[in-house]
CSV table of C-alpha atoms in Angstrom, one decimal:
chain,number,residue,atom,x,y,z
A,1,MET,CA,95.2,108.3,85.5
A,2,TYR,CA,93.1,105.5,84.0
A,3,ASN,CA,89.8,107.0,85.9
A,4,LEU,CA,90.1,109.9,83.4
A,5,PHE,CA,88.5,107.5,80.7
A,6,LYS,CA,85.1,106.3,80.2
A,7,PRO,CA,84.6,102.8,78.1
A,8,GLU,CA,82.1,105.2,75.6
A,9,GLN,CA,84.9,107.5,75.3
A,10,PRO,CA,87.5,106.1,72.7
A,11,ALA,CA,91.2,107.2,73.7
A,12,GLY,CA,94.1,107.3,71.8
A,13,LEU,CA,98.1,106.9,73.1
A,14,MET,CA,98.8,110.6,73.4
A,15,ASP,CA,95.4,110.9,75.6
A,16,PHE,CA,97.0,108.5,77.8
A,17,VAL,CA,100.5,110.4,77.8
A,18,ARG,CA,98.7,113.7,78.5
A,19,ALA,CA,96.9,111.9,81.0
A,20,ALA,CA,99.9,110.6,82.9
A,21,LYS,CA,101.9,113.9,82.4
A,22,SER,CA,99.0,115.7,84.2
A,23,CYS,CA,99.9,113.9,87.4
A,24,ILE,CA,103.4,113.3,87.1
A,25,THR,CA,106.9,115.6,88.1
A,26,GLU,CA,109.2,115.9,85.1
A,27,ILE,CA,113.0,116.8,85.2
A,28,THR,CA,115.2,118.3,82.5
A,29,PRO,CA,118.5,116.6,81.3
A,30,ALA,CA,120.4,119.1,83.0
A,31,GLU,CA,118.9,118.7,86.2
A,32,LEU,CA,119.1,114.7,86.1
A,33,LYS,CA,122.7,115.3,85.2
A,34,ALA,CA,123.3,117.4,88.4
A,35,LYS,CA,121.8,114.9,90.4
A,36,LEU,CA,123.9,112.1,89.0
A,37,ASP,CA,127.5,114.3,89.3
A,38,SER,CA,126.6,114.6,93.0
A,39,LYS,CA,126.1,111.1,93.7
A,40,GLU,CA,122.3,111.5,94.9
A,41,ASP,CA,120.7,108.5,95.5
A,42,LEU,CA,118.3,107.5,92.9
A,43,LEU,CA,117.2,104.5,91.1
A,44,LEU,CA,117.2,105.6,87.4
A,45,VAL,CA,115.2,103.3,85.3
A,46,ASP,CA,115.2,102.8,81.3
A,47,VAL,CA,111.7,101.9,80.4
A,48,ARG,CA,112.5,101.0,76.6
A,49,GLU,CA,113.1,98.0,74.9
A,50,ALA,CA,116.2,95.9,75.2
A,51,ALA,CA,117.7,96.9,71.7
A,52,GLU,CA,117.3,100.4,72.4
A,53,PHE,CA,119.0,100.1,75.6
A,54,GLU,CA,121.9,98.6,74.1
A,55,HIS,CA,122.2,101.0,71.4
A,56,GLY,CA,122.8,103.7,74.3
A,57,HIS,CA,121.5,104.5,77.5
A,58,ILE,CA,122.3,106.6,80.6
A,59,ASP,CA,125.1,105.4,82.5
A,60,GLY,CA,123.8,103.3,85.8
A,61,ALA,CA,120.2,103.0,84.5
A,62,HIS,CA,118.5,99.5,85.2
A,63,LEU,CA,116.5,98.4,82.1
A,64,VAL,CA,112.8,97.6,82.9
A,65,PRO,CA,110.8,97.7,79.7
A,66,ARG,CA,107.6,99.5,79.8
A,67,GLY,CA,105.6,96.4,79.2
A,68,ILE,CA,106.5,94.7,82.4
A,69,ILE,CA,106.8,97.6,84.8
A,70,GLU,CA,103.8,96.4,87.0
A,71,ALA,CA,105.1,92.9,87.4
A,72,ALA,CA,108.9,94.2,88.0
A,73,ALA,CA,107.4,96.6,90.7
A,74,ASP,CA,105.0,94.2,92.5
A,75,THR,CA,106.4,92.4,95.3
A,76,SER,CA,103.8,90.0,95.4
A,77,TYR,CA,104.6,88.8,91.9
A,78,PRO,CA,107.1,85.9,91.7
A,79,LYS,CA,109.7,87.6,89.0
A,80,HIS,CA,109.6,91.0,90.2
A,81,TYR,CA,112.9,93.2,89.9
A,82,PRO,CA,114.0,93.7,93.7
A,83,PRO,CA,116.0,96.6,92.8
A,84,LEU,CA,112.7,98.4,91.5
A,85,SER,CA,110.4,96.5,93.9
A,86,GLY,CA,112.5,97.4,96.7
A,87,ALA,CA,112.6,101.4,95.8
A,88,ARG,CA,109.2,102.2,97.0
A,89,ASP,CA,110.5,104.9,99.1
A,90,ARG,CA,113.7,106.0,96.9
A,91,GLN,CA,113.5,108.7,94.4
A,92,ILE,CA,113.3,107.2,91.0
A,93,VAL,CA,113.9,108.7,87.7
A,94,VAL,CA,112.4,106.9,84.6
A,95,TYR,CA,113.1,107.5,80.9
A,96,CYS,CA,112.4,106.2,77.5
A,97,ALA,CA,113.1,107.7,73.8
A,98,THR,CA,110.8,111.0,73.9
A,99,SER,CA,109.3,110.6,77.2
A,100,GLY,CA,105.7,109.2,76.6
A,101,ARG,CA,106.1,105.7,77.7
A,102,SER,CA,108.3,106.8,80.7
A,103,ALA,CA,105.2,109.4,81.7
A,104,MET,CA,102.9,106.5,81.9
A,105,ALA,CA,105.6,104.0,83.6
A,106,ALA,CA,105.7,107.0,86.1
A,107,ALA,CA,102.3,107.5,86.8
A,108,VAL,CA,101.7,103.9,87.0
A,109,LEU,CA,104.4,103.6,89.8
A,110,GLN,CA,102.5,106.3,91.5
A,111,MET,CA,99.3,104.5,91.6
A,112,MET,CA,101.3,101.6,92.8
A,113,GLY,CA,102.4,103.6,95.9
A,114,TYR,CA,105.8,104.4,94.6
A,115,LYS,CA,105.9,108.0,96.4
A,116,LYS,CA,109.2,109.9,94.4
A,117,VAL,CA,108.9,109.2,90.8
A,118,ILE,CA,110.2,111.6,88.2
A,119,ASN,CA,109.6,111.4,84.6
A,120,LEU,CA,112.8,112.6,82.5
A,121,ALA,CA,111.5,115.3,80.0
A,122,GLY,CA,112.2,114.5,76.7
A,123,GLY,CA,113.5,111.2,77.4
A,124,ILE,CA,117.1,110.3,75.9
A,125,THR,CA,116.4,112.0,72.7
A,126,ARG,CA,116.6,115.4,74.4
A,127,TRP,CA,119.4,114.0,76.8
A,128,GLU,CA,121.3,113.2,73.9
A,129,ALA,CA,120.6,116.4,71.9
A,130,GLU,CA,121.7,118.3,74.8
A,131,GLY,CA,125.3,116.7,74.6
A,132,MET,CA,124.7,114.3,77.9
A,133,PRO,CA,126.8,111.3,78.1
A,134,GLN,CA,125.5,107.8,77.0
A,135,VAL,CA,127.1,104.2,77.6
A,136,ARG,CA,126.9,102.7,74.2
A,137,GLU,CA,127.0,98.8,74.4
A,138,ALA,CA,126.5,98.0,70.7
A,139,GLU,CA,126.6,100.0,67.5
A,140,TYR,CA,123.7,99.0,65.0
């Protein structure tokens, strides 16, 4: 993904999101709910920040903020996150608020050798808009 940009070519956030989305697979909330309901083997990763996660997340999701996804996924890093770093061949579904951060996380995981990474289209905002359930640990 990053090879699409040259130092002399300015790039903004949405350029990176578009580049990421051009090389990843996405899933709709209804498709993800069907996978979860059928107990399909997958690792669900929320790449938002802790406060966002506490406000509401998909049941069973692991919190791995976008800012640490590379370290968490790299087994050579001393503080890697075993549920993620050990899932290189598992299906992984990532999501964020609207699908931008998670698209970039999905692209990075693919670059790191993760083979089955899928992004939740529209993120938890679309998930909620379509009436899907959330776990709420804190109300603000």
